[in-house]
GROMACS .gro file of C-alpha atoms in nm:
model
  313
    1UNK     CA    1  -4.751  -2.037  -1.926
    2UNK     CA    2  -4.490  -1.911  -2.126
    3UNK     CA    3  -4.518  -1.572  -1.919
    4UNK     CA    4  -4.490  -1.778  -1.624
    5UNK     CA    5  -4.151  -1.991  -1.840
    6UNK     CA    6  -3.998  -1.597  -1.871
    7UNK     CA    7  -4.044  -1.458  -1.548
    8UNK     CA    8  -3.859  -1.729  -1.386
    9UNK     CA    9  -3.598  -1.770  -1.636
   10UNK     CA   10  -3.582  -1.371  -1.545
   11UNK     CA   11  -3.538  -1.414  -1.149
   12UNK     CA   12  -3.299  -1.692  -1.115
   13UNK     CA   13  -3.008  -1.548  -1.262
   14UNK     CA   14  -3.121  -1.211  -1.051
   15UNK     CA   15  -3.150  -1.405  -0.768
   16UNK     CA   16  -2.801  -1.569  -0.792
   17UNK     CA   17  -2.621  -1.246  -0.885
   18UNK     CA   18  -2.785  -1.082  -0.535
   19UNK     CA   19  -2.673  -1.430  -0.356
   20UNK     CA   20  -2.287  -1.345  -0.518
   21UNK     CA   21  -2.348  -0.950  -0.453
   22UNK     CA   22  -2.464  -1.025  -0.081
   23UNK     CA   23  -2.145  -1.268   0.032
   24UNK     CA   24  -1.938  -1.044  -0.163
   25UNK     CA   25  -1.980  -0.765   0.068
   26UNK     CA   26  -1.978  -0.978   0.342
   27UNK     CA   27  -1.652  -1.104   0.213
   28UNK     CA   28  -1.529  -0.721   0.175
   29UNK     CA   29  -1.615  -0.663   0.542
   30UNK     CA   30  -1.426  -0.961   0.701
   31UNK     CA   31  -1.119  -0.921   0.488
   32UNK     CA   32  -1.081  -0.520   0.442
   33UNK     CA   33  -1.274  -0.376   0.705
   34UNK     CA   34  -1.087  -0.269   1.026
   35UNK     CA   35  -1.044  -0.420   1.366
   36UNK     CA   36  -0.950  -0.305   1.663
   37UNK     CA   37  -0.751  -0.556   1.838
   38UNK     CA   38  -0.523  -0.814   1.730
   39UNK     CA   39  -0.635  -1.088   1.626
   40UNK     CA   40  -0.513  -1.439   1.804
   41UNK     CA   41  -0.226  -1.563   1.566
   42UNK     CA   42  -0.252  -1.917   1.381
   43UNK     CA   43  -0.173  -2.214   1.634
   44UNK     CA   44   0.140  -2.336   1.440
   45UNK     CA   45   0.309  -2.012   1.585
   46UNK     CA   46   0.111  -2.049   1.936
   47UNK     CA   47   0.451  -2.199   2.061
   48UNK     CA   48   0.636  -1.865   2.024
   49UNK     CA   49   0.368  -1.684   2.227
   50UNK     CA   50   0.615  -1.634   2.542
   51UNK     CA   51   0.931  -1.542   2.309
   52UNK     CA   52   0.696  -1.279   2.117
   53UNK     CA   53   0.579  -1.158   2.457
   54UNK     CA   54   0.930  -1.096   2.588
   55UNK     CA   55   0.974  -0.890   2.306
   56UNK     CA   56   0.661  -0.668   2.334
   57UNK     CA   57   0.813  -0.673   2.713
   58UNK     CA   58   1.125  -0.543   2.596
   59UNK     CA   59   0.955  -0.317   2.390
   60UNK     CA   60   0.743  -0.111   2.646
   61UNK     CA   61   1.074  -0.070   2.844
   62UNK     CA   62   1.240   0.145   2.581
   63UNK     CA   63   1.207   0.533   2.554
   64UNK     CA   64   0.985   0.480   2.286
   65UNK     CA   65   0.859   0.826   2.053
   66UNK     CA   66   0.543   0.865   1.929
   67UNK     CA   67   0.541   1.033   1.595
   68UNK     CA   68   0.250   1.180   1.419
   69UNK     CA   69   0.161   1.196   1.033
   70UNK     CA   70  -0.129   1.466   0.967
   71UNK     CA   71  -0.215   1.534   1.330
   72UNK     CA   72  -0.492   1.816   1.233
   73UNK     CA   73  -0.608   1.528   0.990
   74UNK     CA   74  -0.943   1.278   1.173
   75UNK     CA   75  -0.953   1.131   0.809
   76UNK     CA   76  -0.585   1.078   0.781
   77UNK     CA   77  -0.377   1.058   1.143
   78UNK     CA   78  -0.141   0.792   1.062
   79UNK     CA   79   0.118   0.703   1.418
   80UNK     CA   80   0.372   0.519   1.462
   81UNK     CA   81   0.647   0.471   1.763
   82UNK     CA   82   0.979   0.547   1.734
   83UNK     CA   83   1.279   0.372   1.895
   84UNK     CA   84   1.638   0.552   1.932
   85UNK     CA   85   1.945   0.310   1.886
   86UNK     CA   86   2.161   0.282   2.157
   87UNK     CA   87   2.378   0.509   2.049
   88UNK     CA   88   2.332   0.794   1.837
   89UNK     CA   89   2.329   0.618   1.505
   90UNK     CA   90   2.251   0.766   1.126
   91UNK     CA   91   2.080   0.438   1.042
   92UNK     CA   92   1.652   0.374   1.071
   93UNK     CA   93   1.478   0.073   0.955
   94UNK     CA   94   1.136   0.156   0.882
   95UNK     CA   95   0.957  -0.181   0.937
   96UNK     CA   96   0.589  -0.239   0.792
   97UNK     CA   97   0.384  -0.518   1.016
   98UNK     CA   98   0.148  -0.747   0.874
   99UNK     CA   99  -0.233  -0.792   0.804
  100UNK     CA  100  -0.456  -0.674   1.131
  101UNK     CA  101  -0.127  -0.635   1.336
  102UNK     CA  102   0.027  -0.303   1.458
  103UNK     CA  103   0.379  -0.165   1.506
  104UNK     CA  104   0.402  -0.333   1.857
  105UNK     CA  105   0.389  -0.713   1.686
  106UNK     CA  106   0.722  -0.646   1.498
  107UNK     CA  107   0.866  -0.610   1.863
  108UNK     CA  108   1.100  -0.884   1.782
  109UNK     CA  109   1.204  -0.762   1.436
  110UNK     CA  110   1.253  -0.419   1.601
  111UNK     CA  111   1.515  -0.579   1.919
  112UNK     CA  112   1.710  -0.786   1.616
  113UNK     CA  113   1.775  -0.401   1.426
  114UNK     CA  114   1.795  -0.277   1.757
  115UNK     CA  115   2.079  -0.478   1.856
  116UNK     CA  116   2.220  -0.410   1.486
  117UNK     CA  117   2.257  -0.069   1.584
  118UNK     CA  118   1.951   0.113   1.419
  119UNK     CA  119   1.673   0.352   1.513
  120UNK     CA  120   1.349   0.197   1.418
  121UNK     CA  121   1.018   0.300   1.348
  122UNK     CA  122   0.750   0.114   1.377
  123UNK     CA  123   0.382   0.272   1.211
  124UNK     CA  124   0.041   0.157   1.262
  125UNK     CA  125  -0.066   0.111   0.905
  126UNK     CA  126  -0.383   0.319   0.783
  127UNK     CA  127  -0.637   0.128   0.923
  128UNK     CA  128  -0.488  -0.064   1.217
  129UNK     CA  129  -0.336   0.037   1.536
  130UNK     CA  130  -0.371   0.387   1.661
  131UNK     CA  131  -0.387   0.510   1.285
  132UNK     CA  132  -0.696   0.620   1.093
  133UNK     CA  133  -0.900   0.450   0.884
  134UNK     CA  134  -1.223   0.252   0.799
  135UNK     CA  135  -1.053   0.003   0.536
  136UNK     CA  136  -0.728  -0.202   0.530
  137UNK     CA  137  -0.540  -0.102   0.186
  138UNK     CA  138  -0.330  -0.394   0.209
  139UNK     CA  139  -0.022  -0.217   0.148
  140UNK     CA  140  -0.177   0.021  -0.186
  141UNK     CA  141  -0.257   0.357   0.028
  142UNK     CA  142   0.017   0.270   0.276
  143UNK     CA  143   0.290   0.293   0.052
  144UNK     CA  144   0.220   0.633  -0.010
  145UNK     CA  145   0.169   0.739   0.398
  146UNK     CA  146   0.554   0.570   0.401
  147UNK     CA  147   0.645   0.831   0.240
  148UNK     CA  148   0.548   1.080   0.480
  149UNK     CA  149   0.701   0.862   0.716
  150UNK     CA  150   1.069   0.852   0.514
  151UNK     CA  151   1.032   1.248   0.493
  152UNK     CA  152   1.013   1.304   0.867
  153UNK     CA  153   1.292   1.054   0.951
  154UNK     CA  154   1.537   1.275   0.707
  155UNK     CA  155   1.363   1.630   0.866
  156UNK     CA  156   1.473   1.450   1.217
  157UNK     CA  157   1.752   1.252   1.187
  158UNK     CA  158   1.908   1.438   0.865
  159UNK     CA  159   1.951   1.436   0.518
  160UNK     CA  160   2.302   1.239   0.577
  161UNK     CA  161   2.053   0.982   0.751
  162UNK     CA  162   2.057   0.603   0.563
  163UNK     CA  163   1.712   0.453   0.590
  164UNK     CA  164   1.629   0.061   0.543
  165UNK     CA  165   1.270  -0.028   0.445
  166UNK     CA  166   1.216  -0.357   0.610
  167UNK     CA  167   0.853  -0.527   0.610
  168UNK     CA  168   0.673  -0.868   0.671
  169UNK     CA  169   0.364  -1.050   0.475
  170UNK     CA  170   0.136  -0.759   0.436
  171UNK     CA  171   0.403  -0.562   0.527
  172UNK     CA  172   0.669  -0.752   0.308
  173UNK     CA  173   0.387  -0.644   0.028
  174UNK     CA  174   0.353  -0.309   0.112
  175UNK     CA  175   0.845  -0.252   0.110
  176UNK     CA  176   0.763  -0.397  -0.249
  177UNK     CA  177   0.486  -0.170  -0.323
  178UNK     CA  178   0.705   0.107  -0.231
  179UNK     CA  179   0.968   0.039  -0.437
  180UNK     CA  180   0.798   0.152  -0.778
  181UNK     CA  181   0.761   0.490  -0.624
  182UNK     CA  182   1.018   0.743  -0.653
  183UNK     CA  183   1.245   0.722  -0.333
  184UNK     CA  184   1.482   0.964  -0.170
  185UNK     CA  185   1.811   0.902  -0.178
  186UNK     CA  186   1.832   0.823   0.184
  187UNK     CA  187   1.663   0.499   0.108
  188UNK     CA  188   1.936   0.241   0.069
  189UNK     CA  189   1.774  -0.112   0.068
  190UNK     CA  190   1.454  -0.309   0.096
  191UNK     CA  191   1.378  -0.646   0.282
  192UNK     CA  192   1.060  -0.815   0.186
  193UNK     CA  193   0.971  -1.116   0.434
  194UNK     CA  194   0.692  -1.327   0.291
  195UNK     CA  195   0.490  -1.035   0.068
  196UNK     CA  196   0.241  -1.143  -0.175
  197UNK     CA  197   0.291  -1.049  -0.577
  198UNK     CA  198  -0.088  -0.888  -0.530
  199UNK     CA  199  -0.447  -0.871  -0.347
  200UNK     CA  200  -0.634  -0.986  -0.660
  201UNK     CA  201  -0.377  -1.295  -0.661
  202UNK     CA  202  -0.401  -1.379  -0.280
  203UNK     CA  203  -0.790  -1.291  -0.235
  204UNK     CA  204  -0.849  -1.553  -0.545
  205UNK     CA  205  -0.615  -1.843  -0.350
  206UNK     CA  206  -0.745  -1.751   0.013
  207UNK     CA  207  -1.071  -1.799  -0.163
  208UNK     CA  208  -1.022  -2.131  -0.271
  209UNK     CA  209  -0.773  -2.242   0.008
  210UNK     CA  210  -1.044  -2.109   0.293
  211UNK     CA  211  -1.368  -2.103   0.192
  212UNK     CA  212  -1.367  -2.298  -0.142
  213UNK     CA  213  -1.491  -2.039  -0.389
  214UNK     CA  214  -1.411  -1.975  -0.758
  215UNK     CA  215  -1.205  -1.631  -0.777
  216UNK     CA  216  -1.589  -1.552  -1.028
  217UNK     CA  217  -1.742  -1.416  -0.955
  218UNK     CA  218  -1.602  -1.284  -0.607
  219UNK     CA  219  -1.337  -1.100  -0.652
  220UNK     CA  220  -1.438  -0.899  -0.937
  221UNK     CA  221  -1.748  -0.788  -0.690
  222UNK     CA  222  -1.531  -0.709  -0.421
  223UNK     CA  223  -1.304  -0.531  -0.649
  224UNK     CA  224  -1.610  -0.359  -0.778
  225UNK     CA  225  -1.686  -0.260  -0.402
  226UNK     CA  226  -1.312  -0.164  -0.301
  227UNK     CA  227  -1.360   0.109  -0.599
  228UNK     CA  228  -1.651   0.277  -0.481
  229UNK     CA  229  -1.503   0.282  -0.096
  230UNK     CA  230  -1.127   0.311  -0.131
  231UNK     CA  231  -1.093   0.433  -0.522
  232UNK     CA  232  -0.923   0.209  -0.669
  233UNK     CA  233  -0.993  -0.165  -0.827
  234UNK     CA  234  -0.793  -0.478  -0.662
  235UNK     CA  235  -0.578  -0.520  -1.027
  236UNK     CA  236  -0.408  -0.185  -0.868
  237UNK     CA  237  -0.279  -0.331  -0.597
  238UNK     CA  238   0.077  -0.521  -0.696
  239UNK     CA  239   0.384  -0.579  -0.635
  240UNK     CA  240   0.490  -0.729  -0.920
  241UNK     CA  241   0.417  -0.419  -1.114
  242UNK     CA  242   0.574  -0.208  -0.903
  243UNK     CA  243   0.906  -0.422  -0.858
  244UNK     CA  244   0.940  -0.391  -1.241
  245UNK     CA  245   1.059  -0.010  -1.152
  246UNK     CA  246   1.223  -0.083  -0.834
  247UNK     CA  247   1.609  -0.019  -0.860
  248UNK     CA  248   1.725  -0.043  -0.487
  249UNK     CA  249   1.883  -0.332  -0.323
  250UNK     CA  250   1.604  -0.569  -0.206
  251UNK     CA  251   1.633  -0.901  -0.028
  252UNK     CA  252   1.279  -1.146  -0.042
  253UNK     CA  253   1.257  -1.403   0.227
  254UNK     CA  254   1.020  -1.642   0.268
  255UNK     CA  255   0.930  -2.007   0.443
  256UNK     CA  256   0.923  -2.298   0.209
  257UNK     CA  257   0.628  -2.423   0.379
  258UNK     CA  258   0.412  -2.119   0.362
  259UNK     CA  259   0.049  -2.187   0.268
  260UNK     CA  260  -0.067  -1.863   0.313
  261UNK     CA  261   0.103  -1.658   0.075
  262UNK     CA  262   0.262  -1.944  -0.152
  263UNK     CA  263   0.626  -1.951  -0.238
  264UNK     CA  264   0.548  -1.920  -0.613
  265UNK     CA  265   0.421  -1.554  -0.511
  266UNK     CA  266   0.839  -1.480  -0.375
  267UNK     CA  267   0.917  -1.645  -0.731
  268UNK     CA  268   0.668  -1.413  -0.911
  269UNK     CA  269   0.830  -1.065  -0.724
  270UNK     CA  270   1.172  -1.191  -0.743
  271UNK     CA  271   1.105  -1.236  -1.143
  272UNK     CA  272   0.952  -0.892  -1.150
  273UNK     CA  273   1.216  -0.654  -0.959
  274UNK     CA  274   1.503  -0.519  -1.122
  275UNK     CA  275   1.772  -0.412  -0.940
  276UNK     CA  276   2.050  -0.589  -0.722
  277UNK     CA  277   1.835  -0.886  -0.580
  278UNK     CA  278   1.903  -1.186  -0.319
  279UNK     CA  279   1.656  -1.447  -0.211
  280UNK     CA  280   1.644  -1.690   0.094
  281UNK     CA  281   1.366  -1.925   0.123
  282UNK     CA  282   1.384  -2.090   0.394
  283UNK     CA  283   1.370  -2.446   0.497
  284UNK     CA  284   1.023  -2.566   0.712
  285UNK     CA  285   0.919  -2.248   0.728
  286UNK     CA  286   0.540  -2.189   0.716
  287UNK     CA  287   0.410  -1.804   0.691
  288UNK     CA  288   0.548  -1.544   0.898
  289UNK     CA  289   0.779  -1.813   1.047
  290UNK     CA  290   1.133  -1.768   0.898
  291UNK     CA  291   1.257  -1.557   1.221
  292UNK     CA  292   1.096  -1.766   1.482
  293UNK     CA  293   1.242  -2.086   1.336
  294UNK     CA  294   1.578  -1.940   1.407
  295UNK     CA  295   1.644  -1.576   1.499
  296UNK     CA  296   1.985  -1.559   1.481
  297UNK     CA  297   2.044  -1.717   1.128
  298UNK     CA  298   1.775  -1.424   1.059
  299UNK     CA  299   1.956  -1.188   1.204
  300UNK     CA  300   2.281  -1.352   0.984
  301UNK     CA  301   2.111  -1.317   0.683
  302UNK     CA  302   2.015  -1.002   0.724
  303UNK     CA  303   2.318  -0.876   0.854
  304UNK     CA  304   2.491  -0.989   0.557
  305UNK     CA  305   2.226  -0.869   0.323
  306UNK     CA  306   2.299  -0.481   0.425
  307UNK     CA  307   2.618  -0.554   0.507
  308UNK     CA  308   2.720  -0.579   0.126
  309UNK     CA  309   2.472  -0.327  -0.002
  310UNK     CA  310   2.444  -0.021   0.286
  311UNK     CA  311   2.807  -0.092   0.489
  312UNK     CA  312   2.925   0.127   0.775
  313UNK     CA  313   3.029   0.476   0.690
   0.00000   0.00000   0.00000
C-alpha cells in the first residue's frame, strides 16, 4: 500500500509538469513559429480595410526596389522593398511592421513619409514576408539584421544620407530594441508606435488576457524552449533595457485604449530611455490604431517630432 501511496504521489506531479511541458510548446508554436500569410486583422480595425487597401494599391504602383541582405545566405536572406522619394532626397525612414505582418502592411505609414519627402524602406522581418526564417524573434534578432539594413542605405544613398528609424507594435519594439545598439551617425531619430517594454512582459499579460493562464509556469517553459531553438531566453528580449543606453531622439506613441500592449508598457519605455524624449498617447485609440483614427494629426505629430530634432539641411 504504501508502495502503491509513493508511486502515485511520484506520477502526478510528472504528469502535470508533461501537461505544462506539452501546451507550452504548443504555445511556442502558435505565438513564435512562422506563417506565411497575413493574418486577418482584429475587427475593431475591419472598418479601415478599404483605406489600408488603397494604400497597398498605391503601393504596387510605385517603382518599388527590392533589396537583398545575405543573398548567398538560405539560413539568413532577409528582403525588403525599397521606395525612392519623389525627388532625389538624402532622407530614408526605415520602418519596422508589426507581429505576422510584412513590409507591404505599413503601406500607409510608407505614403504619409512618402509625401514627407523620404525614401523608405520597408523589410520583411526574419521570419515573415519574403525573409528567412523558422521563428519570429519579436524584434531581438531583428534589431541586429537592421543593421545590415542601415549599412546598405549609407553604401547607396551616402554617408551624408540622414536615416529615421520608424516602427509599429512589434515593430515599435524592435526601433526601441535598436536603440541600445551602437548606431551610425546617419541615424538621427527613432519613432516607436505602440512597442511593448518586453516578450516576457507581453507573453505573461496575453496569457492571462487570452487564454487565462498564470505567467508559471508557461513562460519560463517557453523561454526554456526559445533557448534551445533561437539561443537566447525571453528575459533577453527588452526594450526597457535597451532604452536605458539609447541616446537618439525618440518619440513613443501609443492609443489610450490599447489592450493589447497596455499603455503602462509606453510608461515603462518612456521611464527607461535616456535621451531627448516626447510622448503622445492618444485619445480612443486601441492598438495599432493611432494613425487610422486620424492620419493627418499623425502625420502632424510626426512632422513636428523630426521637424525639431532632424530639420532640413
Amino acid at each position: 500500500m504504501k508502495k502503491t501511496r509513493a508511486v502515485a504521489g511520484i506520477s502526478a506531479p510528472v504528469a502535470i509538469f508533461s501537461a505544462a511541458l506539452f501546451a507550452s510548446e504548443k504555445l511556442y508554436d502558435f505565438a513564435f513559429k512562422r506563417v506565411d500569410y497575413v493574418p486577418e486583422t482584429s475587427a475593431d480595425k475591419q472598418k479601415y480595410a478599404d483605406a489600408y487597401y488603397a494604400y497597398v494599391d498605391w503601393l504596387h504602383r510605385q517603382p518599388v526596389q527590392q533589396w537583398q541582405l545575405n543573398a548567398n545566405d538560405e539560413a539568413n536572406h532577409l528582403v525588403a522593398q525599397y521606395v525612392p522619394a519623389k525627388t532625389t532626397s538624402n532622407r530614408t525612414v526605415i520602418v519596422s511592421h508589426g507581429y505576422k505582418g510584412d513590409g507591404e502592411t505599413m503601406a500607409n505609414y510608407a505614403y504619409m513619409f512618402h509625401q514627407m519627402g523620404y525614401n523608405v524602406l520597408l523589410p520583411d522581418d526574419r521570419g515573415h514576408g519574403q525573409s528567412a526564417g523558422k521563428y519570429i524573434s519579436f524584434g531581438w534578432q531583428d534589431r541586429r539584421d537592421y543593421l545590415g539594413w542601415i549599412d546598405k542605405v549609407v553604401r547607396i544613398n551616402g554617408r551624408h544620407t540622414d536615416i529615421i528609424l520608424f516602427g509599429v507594435s512589434m515593430g515599435g519594439a524592435t526601433v526601441e530594441m535598436m536603440s541600445g545598439e551602437e548606431l551610425p551617425s546617419q541615424v538621427k531619430a527613432i519613432i516607436a508606435d505602440c512597442g511593448y517594454s518586453s516578450i516576457e512582459e507581453e507573453l505573461a499579460y496575453l496569457l492571462k488576457r487570452q487564454f487565462h493562464l498564470p505567467k508559471y509556469p508557461f513562460v519560463p517553459i517557453v523561454s526554456f524552449i526559445n533557448r534551445h531553438r533561437m539561443g537566447y531566453y525571453l528575459s533577453d528580449v527588452s526594450s526597457v533595457e535597451q532604452l536605458k543606453h539609447n541616446h537618439l531622439p525618440i518619440f513613443f506613441i501609443h492609443g489610450d485604449k490599447d489592450v493589447y500592449v497596455p499603455s503602462w508598457m509606453l510608461k515603462e519605455n518612456y521611464q527607461a530611455a535616456k535621451g531627448p524624449k516626447q510622448m503622445w498617447q492618444v485619445p480612443n485609440a486601441t492598438h495599432a490604431e493611432s494613425f487610422w483614427i486620424d492620419p493627418a494629426e499623425y502625420q502632424r505629430h510626426v512632422t513636428a517630432f523630426l521637424n525639431h530634432y532632424v530639420p532640413d539641411k
